[in-house]
PDB file of C-alpha atoms and ligand atoms in Angstrom:
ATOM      1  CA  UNK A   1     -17.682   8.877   9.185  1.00 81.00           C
ATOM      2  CA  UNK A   2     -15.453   8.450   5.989  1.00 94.00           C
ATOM      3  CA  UNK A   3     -16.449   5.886   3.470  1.00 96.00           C
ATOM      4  CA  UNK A   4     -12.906   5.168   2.377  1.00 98.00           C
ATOM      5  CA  UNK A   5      -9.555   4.120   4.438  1.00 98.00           C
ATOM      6  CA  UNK A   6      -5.914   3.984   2.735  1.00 98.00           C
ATOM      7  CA  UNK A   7      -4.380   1.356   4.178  1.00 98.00           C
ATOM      8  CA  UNK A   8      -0.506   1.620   3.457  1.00 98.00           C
ATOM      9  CA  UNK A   9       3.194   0.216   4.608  1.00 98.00           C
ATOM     10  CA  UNK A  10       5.966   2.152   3.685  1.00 98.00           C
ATOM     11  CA  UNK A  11       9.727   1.369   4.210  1.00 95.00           C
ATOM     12  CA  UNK A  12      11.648   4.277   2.912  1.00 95.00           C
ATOM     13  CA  UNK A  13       8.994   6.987   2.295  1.00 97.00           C
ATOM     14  CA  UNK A  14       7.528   6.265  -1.198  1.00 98.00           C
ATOM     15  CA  UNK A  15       4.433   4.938  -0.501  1.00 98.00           C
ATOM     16  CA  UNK A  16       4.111   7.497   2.266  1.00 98.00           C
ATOM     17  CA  UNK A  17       4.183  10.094  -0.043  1.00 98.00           C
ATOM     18  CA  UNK A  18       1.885   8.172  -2.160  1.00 98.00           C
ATOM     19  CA  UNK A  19      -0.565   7.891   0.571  1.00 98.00           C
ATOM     20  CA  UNK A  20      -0.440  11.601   1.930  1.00 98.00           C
ATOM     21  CA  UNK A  21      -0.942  13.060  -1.943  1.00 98.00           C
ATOM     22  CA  UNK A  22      -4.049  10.826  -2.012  1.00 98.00           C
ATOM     23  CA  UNK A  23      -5.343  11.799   1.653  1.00 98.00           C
ATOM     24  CA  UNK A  24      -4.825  15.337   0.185  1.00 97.00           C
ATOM     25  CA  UNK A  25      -6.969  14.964  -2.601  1.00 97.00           C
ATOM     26  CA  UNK A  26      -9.715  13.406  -0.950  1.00 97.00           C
ATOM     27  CA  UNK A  27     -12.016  12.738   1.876  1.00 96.00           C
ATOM     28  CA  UNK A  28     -10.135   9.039   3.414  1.00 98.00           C
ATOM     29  CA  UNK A  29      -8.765   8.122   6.965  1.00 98.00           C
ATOM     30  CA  UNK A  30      -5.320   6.706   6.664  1.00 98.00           C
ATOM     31  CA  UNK A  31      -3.497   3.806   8.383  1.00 98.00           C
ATOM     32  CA  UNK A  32      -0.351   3.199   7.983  1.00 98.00           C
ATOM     33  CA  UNK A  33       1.305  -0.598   8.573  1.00 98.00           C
ATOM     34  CA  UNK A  34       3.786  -0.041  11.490  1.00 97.00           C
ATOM     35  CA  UNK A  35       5.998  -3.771  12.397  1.00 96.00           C
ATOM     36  CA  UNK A  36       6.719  -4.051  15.819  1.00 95.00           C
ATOM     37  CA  UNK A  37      10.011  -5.564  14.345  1.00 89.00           C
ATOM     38  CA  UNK A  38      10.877  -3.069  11.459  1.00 81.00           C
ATOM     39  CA  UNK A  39      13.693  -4.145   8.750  1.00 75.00           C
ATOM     40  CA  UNK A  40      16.995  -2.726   8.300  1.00 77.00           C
ATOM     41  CA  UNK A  41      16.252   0.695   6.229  1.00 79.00           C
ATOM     42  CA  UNK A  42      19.534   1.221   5.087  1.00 79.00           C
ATOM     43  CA  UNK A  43      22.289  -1.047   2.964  1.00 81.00           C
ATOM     44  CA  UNK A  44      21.870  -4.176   1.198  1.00 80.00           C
ATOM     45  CA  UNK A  45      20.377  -5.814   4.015  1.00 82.00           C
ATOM     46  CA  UNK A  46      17.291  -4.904   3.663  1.00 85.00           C
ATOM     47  CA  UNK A  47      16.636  -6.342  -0.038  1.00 85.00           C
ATOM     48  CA  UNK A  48      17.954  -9.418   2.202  1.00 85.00           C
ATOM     49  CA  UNK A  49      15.634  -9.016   4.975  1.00 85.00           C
ATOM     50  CA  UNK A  50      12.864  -7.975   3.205  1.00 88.00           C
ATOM     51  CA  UNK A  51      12.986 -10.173   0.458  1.00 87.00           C
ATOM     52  CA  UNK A  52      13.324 -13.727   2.653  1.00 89.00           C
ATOM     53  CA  UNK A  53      10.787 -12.465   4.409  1.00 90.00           C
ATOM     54  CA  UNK A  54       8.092 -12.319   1.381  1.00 90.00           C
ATOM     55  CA  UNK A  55       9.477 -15.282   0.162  1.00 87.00           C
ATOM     56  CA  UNK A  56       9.351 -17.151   3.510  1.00 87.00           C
ATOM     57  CA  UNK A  57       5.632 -15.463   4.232  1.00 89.00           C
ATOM     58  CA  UNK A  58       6.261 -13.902   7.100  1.00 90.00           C
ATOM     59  CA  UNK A  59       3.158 -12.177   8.989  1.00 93.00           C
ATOM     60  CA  UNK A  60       5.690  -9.931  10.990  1.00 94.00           C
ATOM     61  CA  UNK A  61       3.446  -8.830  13.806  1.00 96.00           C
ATOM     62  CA  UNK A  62       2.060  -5.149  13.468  1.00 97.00           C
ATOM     63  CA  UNK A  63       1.512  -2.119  16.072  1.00 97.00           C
ATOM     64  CA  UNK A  64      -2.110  -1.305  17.370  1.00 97.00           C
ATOM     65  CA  UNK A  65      -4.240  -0.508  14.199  1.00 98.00           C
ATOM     66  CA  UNK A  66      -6.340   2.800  14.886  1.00 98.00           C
ATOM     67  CA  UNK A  67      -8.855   1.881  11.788  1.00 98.00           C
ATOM     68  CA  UNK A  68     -11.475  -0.792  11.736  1.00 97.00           C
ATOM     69  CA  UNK A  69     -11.399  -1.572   7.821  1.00 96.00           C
ATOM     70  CA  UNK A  70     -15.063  -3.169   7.781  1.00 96.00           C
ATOM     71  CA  UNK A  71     -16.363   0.039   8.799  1.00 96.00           C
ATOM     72  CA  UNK A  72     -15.382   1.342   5.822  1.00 98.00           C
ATOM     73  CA  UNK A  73     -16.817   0.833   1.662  1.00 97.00           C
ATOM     74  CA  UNK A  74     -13.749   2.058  -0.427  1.00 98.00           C
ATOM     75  CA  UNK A  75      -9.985   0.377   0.689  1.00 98.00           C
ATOM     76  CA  UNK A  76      -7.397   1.712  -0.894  1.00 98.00           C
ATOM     77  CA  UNK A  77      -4.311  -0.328  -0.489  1.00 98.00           C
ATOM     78  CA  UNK A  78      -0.432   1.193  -0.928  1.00 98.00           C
ATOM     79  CA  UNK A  79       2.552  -0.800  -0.799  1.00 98.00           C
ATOM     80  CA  UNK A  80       6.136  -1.418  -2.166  1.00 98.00           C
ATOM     81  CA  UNK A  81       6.804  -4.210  -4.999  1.00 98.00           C
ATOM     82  CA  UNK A  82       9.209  -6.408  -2.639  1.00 96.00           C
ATOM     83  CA  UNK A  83      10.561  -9.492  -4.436  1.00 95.00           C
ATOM     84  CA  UNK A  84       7.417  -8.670  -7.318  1.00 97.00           C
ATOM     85  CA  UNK A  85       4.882  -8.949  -4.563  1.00 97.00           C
ATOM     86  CA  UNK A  86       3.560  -6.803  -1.555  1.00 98.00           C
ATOM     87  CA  UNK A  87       5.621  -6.734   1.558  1.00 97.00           C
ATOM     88  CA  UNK A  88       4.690  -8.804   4.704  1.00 96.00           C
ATOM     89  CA  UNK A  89       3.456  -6.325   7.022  1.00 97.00           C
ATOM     90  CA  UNK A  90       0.542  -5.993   4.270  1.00 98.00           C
ATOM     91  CA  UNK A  91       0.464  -9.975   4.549  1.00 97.00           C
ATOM     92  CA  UNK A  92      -0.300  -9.742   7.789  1.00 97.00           C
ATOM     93  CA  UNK A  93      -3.298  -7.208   7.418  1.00 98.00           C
ATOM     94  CA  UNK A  94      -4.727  -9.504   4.843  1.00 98.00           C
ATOM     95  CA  UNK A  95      -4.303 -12.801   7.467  1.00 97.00           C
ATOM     96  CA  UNK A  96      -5.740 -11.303  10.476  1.00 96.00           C
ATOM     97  CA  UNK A  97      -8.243  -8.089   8.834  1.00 96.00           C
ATOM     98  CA  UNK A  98      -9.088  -8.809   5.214  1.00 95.00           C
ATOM     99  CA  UNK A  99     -11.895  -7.282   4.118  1.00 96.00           C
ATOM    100  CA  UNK A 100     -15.341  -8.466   2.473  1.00 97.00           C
ATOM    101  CA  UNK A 101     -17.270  -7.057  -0.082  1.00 97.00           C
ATOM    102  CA  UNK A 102     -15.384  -4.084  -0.251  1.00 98.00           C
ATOM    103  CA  UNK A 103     -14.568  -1.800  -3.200  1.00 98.00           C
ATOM    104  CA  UNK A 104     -10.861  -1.990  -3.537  1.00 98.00           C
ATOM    105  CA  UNK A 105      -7.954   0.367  -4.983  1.00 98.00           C
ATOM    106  CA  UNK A 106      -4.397  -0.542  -5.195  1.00 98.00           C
ATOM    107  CA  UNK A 107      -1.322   2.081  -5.434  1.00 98.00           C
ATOM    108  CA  UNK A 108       1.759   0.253  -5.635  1.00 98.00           C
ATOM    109  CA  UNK A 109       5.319   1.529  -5.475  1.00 98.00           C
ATOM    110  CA  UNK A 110       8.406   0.434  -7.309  1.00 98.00           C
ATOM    111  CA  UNK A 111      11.787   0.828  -8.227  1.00 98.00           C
ATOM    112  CA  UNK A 112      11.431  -0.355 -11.788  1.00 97.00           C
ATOM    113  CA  UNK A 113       8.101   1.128 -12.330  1.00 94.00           C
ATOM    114  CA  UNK A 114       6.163  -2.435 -13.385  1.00 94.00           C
ATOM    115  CA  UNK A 115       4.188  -3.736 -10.479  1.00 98.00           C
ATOM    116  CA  UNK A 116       1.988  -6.091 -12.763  1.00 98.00           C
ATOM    117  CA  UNK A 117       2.689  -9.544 -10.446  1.00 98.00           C
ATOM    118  CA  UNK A 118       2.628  -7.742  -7.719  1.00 98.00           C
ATOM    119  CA  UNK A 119      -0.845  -6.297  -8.123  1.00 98.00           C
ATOM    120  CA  UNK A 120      -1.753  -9.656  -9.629  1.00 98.00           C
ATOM    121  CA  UNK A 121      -1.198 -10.980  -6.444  1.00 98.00           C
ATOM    122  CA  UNK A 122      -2.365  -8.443  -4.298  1.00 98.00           C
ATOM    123  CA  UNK A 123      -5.838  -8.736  -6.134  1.00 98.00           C
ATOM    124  CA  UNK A 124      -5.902 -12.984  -5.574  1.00 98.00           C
ATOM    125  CA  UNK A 125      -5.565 -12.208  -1.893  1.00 98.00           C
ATOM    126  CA  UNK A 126      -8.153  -9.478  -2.145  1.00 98.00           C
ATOM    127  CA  UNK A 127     -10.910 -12.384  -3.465  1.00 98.00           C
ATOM    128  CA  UNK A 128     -14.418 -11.698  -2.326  1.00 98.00           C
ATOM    129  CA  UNK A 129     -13.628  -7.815  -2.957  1.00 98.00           C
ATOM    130  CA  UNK A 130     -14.018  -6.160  -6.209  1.00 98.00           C
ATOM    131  CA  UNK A 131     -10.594  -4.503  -7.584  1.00 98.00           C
ATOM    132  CA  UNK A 132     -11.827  -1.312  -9.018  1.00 98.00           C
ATOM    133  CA  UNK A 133      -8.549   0.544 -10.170  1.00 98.00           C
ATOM    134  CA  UNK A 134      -4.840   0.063 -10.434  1.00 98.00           C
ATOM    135  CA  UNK A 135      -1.870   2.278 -10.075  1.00 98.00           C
ATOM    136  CA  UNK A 136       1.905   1.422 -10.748  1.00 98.00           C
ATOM    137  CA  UNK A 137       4.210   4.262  -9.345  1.00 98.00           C
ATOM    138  CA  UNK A 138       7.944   4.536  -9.943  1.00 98.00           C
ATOM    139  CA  UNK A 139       9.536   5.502  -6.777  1.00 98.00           C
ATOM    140  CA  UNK A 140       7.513   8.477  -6.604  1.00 98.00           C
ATOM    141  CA  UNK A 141       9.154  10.426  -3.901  1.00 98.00           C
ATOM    142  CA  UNK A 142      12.026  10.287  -6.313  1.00 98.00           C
ATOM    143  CA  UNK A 143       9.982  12.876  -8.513  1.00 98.00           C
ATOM    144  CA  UNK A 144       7.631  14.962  -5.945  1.00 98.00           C
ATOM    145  CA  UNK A 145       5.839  17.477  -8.606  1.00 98.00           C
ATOM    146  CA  UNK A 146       5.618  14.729 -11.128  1.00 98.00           C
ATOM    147  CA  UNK A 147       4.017  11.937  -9.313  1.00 98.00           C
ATOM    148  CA  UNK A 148       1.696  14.483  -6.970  1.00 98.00           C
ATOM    149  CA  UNK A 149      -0.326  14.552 -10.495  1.00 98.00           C
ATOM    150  CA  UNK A 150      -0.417  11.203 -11.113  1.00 98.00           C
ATOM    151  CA  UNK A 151      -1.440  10.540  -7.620  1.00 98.00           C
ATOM    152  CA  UNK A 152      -3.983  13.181  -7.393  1.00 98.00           C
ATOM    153  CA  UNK A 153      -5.198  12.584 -10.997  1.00 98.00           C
ATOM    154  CA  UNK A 154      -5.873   8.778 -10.004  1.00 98.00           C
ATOM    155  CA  UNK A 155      -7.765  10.180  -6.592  1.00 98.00           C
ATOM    156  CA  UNK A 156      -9.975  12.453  -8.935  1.00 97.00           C
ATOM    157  CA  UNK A 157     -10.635   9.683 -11.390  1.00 97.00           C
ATOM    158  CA  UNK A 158     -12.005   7.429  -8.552  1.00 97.00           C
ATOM    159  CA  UNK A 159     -13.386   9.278  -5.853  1.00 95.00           C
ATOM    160  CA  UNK A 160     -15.718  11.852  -7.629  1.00 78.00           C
ATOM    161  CA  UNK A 161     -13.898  14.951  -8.170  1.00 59.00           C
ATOM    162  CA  UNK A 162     -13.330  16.165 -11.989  1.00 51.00           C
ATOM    163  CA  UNK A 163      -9.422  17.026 -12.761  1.00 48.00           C
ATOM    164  CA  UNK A 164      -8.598  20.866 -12.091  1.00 49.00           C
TER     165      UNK A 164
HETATM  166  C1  LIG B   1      13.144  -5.805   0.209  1.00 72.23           C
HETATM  167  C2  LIG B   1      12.889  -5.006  -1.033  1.00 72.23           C
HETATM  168  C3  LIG B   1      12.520  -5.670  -2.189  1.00 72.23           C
HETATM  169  C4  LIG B   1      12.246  -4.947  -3.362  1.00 72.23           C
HETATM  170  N1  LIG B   1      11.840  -5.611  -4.493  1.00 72.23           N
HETATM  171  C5  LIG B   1      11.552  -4.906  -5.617  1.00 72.23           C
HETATM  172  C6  LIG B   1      11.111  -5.574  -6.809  1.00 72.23           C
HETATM  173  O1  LIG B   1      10.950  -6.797  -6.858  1.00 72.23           O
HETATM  174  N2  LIG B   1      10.849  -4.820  -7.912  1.00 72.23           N
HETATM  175  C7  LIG B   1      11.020  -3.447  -7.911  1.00 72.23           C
HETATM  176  O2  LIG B   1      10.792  -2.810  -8.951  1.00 72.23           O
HETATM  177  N3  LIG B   1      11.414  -2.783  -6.800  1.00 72.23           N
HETATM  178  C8  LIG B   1      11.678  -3.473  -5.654  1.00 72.23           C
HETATM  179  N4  LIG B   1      12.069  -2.809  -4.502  1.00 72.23           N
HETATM  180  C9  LIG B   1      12.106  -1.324  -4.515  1.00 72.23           C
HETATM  181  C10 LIG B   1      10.836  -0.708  -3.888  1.00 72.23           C
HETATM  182  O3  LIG B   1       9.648  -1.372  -4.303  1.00 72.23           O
HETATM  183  C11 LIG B   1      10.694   0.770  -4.315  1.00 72.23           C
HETATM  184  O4  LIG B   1      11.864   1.479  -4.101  1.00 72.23           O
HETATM  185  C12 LIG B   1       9.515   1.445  -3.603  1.00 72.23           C
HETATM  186  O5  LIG B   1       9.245   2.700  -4.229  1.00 72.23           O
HETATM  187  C13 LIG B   1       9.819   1.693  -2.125  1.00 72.23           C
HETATM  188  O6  LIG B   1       8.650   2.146  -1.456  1.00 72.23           O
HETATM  189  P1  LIG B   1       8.729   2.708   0.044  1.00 72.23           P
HETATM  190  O7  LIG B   1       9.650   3.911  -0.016  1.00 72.23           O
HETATM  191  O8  LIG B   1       7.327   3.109   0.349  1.00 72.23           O
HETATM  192  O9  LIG B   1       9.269   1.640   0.928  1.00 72.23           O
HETATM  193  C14 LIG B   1      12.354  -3.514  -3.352  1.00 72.23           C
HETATM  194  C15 LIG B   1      12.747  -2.853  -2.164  1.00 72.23           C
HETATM  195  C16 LIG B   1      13.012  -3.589  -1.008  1.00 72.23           C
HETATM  196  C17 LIG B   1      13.421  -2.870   0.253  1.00 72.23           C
END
């Protein structure tokens, strides 16, 4: 049994890199956020989609999650900044399977590289866990080499292992 699950959505790959660096660098099971109803990936539509939808709160309803989170004592959560907040389908994890008393991480993706409301408000919804570490990542799959360091530097730092 792992102590620690990475719970992620990813739209167009970032965060999905984000989340297989860390599951590379460490011991963790990894869930990914799959909508039954996914938004347009491509165009301008889906800033339009996606962004009415965090504004309007939308709990878009997810696909069969394989990981019980309350099994687990380290959540690490990865998401990308939409409309300077996370996106629904992690608004519906936190509605219908927010943790308790957990140790928390948060990896959050973005275009302009400053996720600081969006992790504010990620770490309001987390209440009755305890935030332990941050990490703001500009578009990461953008720069592979670069942000595998980052990523696996921020793994190290947090889950035991010293920096090679
Ligand atoms: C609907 C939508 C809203 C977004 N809003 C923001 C934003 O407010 N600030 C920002 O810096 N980037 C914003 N972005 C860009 C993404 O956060 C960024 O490209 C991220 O790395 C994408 O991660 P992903 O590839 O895992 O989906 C938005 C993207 C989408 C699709």
């Amino acid at each position: 049994m792992k102590d620690t699950l990475f719970v992620y959505y990813s739209l167009e790959g970032n965060t999905e890199f984000a989340a297989q660096t860390a599951a590379a660098a460490a011991e963790m099971d990894v869930e990914r956020l799959i909508p039954v109803k996914e938004p347009p990936k491509k165009g301008f539509g889906k800033f339009f989609w996606g962004g009415q939808s965090v504004v309007m709160h939308h709990t878009p309803e997810l696909e069969q999650l394989k990981f019980d989170a309350s099994a687990y004592k380290n959540i690490i959560f990865g998401f990308p900044v939409w409309a300077s907040s996370y996106p629904p389908a992690i608004a519906t994890y936190l509605k219908f399977h927010k943790p308790e008393g957990k140790n928390c991480w948060i990896i959050a993706c973005s275009a302009g590289g400053n996720a600081v409301k969006a992790i504010r408000k990620i770490t309001d919804a987390l209440e009755g866990n305890t935030v332990v570490d941050t990490l703001s990542l500009q578009d990461p799959a953008h720069d592979k080499e670069k942000n595998a360091k980052i990523i696996t530097g921020f793994i190290n730092k947090n889950f035991g292992k010293s920096e090679e």
